[in-house]
CSV table of N, CA and C in Angstrom, one decimal:
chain,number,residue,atom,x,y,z
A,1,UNK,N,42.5,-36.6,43.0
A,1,UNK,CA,42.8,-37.5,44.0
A,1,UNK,C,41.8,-37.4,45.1
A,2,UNK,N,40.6,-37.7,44.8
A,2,UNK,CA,40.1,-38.0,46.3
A,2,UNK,C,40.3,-38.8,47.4
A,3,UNK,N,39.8,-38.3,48.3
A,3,UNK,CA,40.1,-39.2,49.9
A,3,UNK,C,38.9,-39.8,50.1
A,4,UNK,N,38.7,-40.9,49.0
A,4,UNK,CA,37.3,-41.4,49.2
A,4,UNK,C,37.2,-42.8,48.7
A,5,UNK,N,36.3,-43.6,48.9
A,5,UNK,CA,35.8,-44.6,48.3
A,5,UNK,C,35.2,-44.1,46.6
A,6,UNK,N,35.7,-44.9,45.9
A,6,UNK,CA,35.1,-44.7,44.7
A,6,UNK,C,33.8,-45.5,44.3
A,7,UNK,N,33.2,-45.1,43.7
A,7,UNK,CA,31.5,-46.4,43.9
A,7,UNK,C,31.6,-47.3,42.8
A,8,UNK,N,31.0,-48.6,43.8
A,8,UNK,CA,32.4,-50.0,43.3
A,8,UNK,C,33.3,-50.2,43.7
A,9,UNK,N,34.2,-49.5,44.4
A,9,UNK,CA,35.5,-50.3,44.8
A,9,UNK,C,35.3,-50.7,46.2
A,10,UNK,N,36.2,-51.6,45.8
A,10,UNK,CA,35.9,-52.3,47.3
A,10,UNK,C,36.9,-51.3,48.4
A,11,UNK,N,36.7,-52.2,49.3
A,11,UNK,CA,37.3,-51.0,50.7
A,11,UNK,C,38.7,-51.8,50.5
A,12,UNK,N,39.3,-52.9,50.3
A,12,UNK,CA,40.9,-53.3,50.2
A,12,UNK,C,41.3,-51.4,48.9
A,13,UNK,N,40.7,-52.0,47.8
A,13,UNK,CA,41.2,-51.5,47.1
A,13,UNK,C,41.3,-50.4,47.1
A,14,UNK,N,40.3,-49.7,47.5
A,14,UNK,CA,40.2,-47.9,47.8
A,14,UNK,C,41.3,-47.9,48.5
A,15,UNK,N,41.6,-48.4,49.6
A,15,UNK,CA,42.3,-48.4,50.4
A,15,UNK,C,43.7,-48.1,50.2
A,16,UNK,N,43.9,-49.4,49.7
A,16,UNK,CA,45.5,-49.4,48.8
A,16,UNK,C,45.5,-47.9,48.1
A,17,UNK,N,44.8,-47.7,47.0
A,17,UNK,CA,44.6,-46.8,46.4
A,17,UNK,C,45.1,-45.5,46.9
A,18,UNK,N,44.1,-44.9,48.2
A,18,UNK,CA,44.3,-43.8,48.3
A,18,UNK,C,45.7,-44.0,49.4
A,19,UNK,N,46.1,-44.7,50.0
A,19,UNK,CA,47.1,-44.6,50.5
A,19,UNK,C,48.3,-44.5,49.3
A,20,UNK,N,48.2,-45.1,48.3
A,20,UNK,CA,49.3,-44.9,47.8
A,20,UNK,C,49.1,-43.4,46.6
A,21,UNK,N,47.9,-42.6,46.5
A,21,UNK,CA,48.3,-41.3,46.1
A,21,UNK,C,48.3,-40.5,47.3
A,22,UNK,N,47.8,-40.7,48.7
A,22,UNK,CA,48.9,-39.9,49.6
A,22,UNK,C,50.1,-40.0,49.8
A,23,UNK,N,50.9,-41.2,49.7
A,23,UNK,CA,52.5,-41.3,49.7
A,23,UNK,C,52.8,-40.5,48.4
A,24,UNK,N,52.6,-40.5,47.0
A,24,UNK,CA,53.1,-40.1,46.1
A,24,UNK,C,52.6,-38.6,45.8
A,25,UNK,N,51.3,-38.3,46.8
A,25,UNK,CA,51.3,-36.7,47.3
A,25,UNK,C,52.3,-36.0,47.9
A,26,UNK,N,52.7,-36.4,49.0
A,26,UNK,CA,53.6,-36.0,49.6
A,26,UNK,C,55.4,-36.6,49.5
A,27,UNK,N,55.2,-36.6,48.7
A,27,UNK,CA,56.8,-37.4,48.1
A,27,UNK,C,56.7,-36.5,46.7
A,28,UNK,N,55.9,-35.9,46.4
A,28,UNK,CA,55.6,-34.9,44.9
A,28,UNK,C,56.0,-33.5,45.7
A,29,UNK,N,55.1,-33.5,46.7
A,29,UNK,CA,55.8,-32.2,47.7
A,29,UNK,C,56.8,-31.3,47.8
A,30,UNK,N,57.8,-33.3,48.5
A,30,UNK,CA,59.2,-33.1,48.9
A,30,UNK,C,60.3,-32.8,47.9
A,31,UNK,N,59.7,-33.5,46.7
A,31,UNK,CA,60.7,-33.1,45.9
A,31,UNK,C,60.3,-31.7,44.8
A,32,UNK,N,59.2,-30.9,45.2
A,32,UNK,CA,58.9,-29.5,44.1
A,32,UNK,C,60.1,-28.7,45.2
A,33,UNK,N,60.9,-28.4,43.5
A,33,UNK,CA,62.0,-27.2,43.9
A,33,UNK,C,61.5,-25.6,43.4
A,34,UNK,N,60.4,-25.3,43.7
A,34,UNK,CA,60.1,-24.0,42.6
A,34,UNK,C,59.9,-23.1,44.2
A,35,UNK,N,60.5,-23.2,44.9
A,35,UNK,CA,60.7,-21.6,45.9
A,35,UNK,C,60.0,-21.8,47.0
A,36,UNK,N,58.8,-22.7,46.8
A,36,UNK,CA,57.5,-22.5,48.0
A,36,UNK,C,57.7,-23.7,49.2
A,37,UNK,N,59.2,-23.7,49.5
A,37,UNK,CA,59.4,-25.2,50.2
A,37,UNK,C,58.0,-25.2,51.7
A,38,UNK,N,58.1,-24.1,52.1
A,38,UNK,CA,57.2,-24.2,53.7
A,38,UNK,C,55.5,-24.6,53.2
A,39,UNK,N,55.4,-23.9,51.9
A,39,UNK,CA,53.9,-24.8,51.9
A,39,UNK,C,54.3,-26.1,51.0
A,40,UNK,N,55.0,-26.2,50.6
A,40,UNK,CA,55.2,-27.5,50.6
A,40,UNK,C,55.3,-28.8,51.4
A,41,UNK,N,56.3,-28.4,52.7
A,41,UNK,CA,56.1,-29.2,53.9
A,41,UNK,C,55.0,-29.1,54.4
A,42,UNK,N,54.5,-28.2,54.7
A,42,UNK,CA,53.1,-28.1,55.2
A,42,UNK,C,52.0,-29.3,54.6
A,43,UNK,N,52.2,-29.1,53.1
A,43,UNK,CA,51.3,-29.9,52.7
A,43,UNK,C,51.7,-31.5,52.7
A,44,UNK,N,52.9,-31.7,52.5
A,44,UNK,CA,53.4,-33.3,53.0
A,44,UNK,C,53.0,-33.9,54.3
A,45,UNK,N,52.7,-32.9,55.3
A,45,UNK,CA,52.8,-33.1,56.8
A,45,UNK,C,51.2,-33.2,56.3
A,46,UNK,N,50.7,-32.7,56.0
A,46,UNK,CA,49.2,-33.2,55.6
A,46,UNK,C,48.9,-34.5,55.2
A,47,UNK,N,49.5,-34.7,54.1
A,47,UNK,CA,49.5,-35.8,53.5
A,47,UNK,C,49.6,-37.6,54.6
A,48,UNK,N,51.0,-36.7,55.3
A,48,UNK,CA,51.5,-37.9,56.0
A,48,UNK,C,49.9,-38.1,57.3
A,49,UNK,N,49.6,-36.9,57.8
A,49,UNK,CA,48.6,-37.2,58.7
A,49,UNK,C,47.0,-38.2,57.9
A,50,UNK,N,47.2,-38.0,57.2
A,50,UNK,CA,46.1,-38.5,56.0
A,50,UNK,C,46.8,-40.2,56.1
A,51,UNK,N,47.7,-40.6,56.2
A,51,UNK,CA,48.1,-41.4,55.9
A,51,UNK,C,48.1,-42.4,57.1
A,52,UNK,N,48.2,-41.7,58.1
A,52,UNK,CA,47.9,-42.2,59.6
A,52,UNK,C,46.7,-42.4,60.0
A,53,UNK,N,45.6,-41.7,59.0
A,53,UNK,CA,44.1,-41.8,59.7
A,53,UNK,C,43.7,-43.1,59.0
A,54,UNK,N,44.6,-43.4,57.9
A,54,UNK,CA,44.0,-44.5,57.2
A,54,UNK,C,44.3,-45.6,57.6
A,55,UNK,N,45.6,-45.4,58.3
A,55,UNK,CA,46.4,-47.0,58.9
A,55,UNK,C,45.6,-46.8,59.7
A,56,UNK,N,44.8,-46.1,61.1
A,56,UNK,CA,44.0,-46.2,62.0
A,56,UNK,C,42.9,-47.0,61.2
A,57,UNK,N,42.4,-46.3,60.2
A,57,UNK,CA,41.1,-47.0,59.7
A,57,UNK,C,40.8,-48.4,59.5
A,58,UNK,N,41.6,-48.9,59.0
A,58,UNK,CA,41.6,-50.4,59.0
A,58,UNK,C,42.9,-50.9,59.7
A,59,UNK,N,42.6,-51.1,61.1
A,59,UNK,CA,44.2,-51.3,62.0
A,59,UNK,C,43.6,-52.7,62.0
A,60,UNK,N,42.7,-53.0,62.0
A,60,UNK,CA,41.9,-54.5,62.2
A,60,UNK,C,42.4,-55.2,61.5
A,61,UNK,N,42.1,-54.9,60.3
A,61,UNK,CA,42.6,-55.7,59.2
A,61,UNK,C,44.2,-56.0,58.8
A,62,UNK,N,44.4,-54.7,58.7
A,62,UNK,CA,46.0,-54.9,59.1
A,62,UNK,C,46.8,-55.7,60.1
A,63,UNK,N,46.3,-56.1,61.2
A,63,UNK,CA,46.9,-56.8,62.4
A,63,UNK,C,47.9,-55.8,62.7
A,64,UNK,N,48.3,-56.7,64.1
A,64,UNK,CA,48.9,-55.5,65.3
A,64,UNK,C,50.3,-55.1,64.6
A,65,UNK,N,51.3,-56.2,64.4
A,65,UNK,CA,52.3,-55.6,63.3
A,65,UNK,C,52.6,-54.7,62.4
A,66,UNK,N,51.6,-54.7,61.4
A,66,UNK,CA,51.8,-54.2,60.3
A,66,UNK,C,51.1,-52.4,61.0
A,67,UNK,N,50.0,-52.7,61.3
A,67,UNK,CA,49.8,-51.2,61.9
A,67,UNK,C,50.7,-50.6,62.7
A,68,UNK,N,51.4,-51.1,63.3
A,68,UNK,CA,52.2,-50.3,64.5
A,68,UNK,C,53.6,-50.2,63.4
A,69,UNK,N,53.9,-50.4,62.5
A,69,UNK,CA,54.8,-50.3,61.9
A,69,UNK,C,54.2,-49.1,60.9
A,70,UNK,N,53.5,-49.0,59.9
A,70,UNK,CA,52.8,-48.2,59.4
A,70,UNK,C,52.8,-46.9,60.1
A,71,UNK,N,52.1,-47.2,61.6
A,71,UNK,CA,51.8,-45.5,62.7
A,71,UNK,C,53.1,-45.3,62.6
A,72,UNK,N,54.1,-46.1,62.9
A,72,UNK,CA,55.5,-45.4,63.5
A,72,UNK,C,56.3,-44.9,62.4
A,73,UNK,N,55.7,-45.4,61.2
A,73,UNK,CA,56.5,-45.0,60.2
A,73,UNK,C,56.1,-43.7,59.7
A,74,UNK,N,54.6,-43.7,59.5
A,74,UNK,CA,54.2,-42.0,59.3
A,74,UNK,C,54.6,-41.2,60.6
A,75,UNK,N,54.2,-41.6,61.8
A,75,UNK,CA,54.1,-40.3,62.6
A,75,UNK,C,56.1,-40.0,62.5
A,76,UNK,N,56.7,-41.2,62.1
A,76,UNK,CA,58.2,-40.3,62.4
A,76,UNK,C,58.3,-39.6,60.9
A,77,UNK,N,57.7,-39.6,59.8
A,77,UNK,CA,57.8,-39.1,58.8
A,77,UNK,C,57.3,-37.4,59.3
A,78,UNK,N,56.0,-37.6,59.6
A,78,UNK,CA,55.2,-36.4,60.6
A,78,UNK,C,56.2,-35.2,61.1
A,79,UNK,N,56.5,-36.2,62.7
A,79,UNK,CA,57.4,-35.6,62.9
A,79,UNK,C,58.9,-34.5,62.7
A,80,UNK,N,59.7,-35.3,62.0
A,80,UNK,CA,60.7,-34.8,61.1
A,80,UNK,C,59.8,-33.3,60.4
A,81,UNK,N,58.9,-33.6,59.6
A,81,UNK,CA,58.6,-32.5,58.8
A,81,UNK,C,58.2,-31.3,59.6
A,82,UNK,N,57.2,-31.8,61.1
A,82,UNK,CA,57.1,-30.6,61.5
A,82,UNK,C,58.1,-29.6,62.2
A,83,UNK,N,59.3,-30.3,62.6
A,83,UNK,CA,60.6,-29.4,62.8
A,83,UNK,C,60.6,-28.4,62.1
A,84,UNK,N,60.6,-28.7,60.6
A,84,UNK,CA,60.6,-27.9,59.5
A,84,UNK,C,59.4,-26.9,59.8
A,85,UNK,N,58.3,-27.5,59.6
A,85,UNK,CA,57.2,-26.0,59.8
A,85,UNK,C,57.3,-25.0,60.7
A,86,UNK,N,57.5,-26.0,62.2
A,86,UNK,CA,57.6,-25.2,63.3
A,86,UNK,C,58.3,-23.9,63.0
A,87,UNK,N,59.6,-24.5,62.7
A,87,UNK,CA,60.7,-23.5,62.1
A,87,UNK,C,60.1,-21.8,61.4
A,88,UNK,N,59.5,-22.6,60.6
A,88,UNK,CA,58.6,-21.5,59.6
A,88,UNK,C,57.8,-20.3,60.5
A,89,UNK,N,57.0,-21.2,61.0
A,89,UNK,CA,55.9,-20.6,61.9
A,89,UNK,C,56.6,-19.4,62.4
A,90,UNK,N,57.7,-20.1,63.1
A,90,UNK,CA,57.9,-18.8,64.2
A,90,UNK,C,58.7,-17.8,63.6
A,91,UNK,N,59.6,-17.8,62.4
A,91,UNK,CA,60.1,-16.6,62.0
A,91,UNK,C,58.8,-16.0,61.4
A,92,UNK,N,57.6,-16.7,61.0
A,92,UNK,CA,56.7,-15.5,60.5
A,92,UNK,C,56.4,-14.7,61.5
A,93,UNK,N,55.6,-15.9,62.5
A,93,UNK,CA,55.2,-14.5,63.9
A,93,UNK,C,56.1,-13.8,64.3
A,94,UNK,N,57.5,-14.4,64.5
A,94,UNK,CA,58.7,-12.8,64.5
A,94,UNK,C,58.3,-11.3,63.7
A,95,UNK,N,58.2,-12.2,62.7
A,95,UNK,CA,58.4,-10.9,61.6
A,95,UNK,C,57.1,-10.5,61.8
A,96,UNK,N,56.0,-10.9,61.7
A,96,UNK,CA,54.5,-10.0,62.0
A,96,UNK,C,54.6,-9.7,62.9
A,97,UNK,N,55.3,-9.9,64.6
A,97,UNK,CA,55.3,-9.0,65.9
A,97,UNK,C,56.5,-7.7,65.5
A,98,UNK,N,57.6,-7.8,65.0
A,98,UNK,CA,58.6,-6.8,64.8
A,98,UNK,C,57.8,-6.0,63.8
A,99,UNK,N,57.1,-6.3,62.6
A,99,UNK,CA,56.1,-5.3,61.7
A,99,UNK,C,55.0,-4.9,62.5
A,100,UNK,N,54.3,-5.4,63.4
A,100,UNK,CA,53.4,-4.5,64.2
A,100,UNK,C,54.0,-3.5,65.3
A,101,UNK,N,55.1,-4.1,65.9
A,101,UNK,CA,55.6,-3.0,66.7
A,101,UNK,C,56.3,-2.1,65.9
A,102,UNK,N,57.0,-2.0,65.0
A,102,UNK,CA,57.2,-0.9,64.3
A,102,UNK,C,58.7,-0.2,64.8
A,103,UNK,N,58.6,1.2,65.1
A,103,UNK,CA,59.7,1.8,65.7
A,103,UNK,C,60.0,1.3,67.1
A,104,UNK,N,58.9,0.9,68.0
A,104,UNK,CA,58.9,0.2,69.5
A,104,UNK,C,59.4,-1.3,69.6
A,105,UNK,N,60.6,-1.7,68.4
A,105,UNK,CA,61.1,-2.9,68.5
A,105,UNK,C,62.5,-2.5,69.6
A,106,UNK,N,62.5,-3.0,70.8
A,106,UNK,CA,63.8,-3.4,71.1
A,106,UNK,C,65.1,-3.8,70.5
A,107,UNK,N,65.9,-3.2,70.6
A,107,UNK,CA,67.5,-3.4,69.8
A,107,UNK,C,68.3,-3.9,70.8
């Protein structure tokens, strides 16, 4: 799946294209149940940002509607997920500050 123009395709079509294997990227994400959910969100929140640079990319073409509906629809996709990471993030830095301090953990 590249994030690219293929040579020959036109720009509608690339377009379409790679927008729709970043939706079906991160919708493959959401639904792998095999253990590794936080890089999985991670990587949907990827996906969805990829999906936003493209609705930026051609906002012209799209007209003012359809883009603003598009942005609002990834960045609240975005959003929601990074709750989830955030989440992640900070019990790891917990747990790597509580493993670097060692015995000098406050109880």
């Amino acid at each position: 799946m590249d994030y690219r123009l293929k040579q020959g395709e036109s720009v509608p079509e690339g377009t379409r294209r790679m927008a729709a294997e970043q939706l079906d990227r991160a919708l493959e994400y959401l639904d792998c149940q095999d253990g590794e959910r936080d890089k999985h969100v991670h990587e949907a929140r990827k996906a969805t940002k990829r999906l936003r640079a493209l609705v930026r990319l051609v906002r012209r073409d799209l007209g003012d509607e359809v883009y603003a509906l598009g942005n609002q629809c990834y960045r609240a996709a975005g959003q929601r997920l990074s709750g989830l990471r955030d989440a992640t993030v900070l019990v790891e830095t917990l747990d790597r500050l509580v493993e670097s301090l060692g015995e000098d953990v406050p109880k």
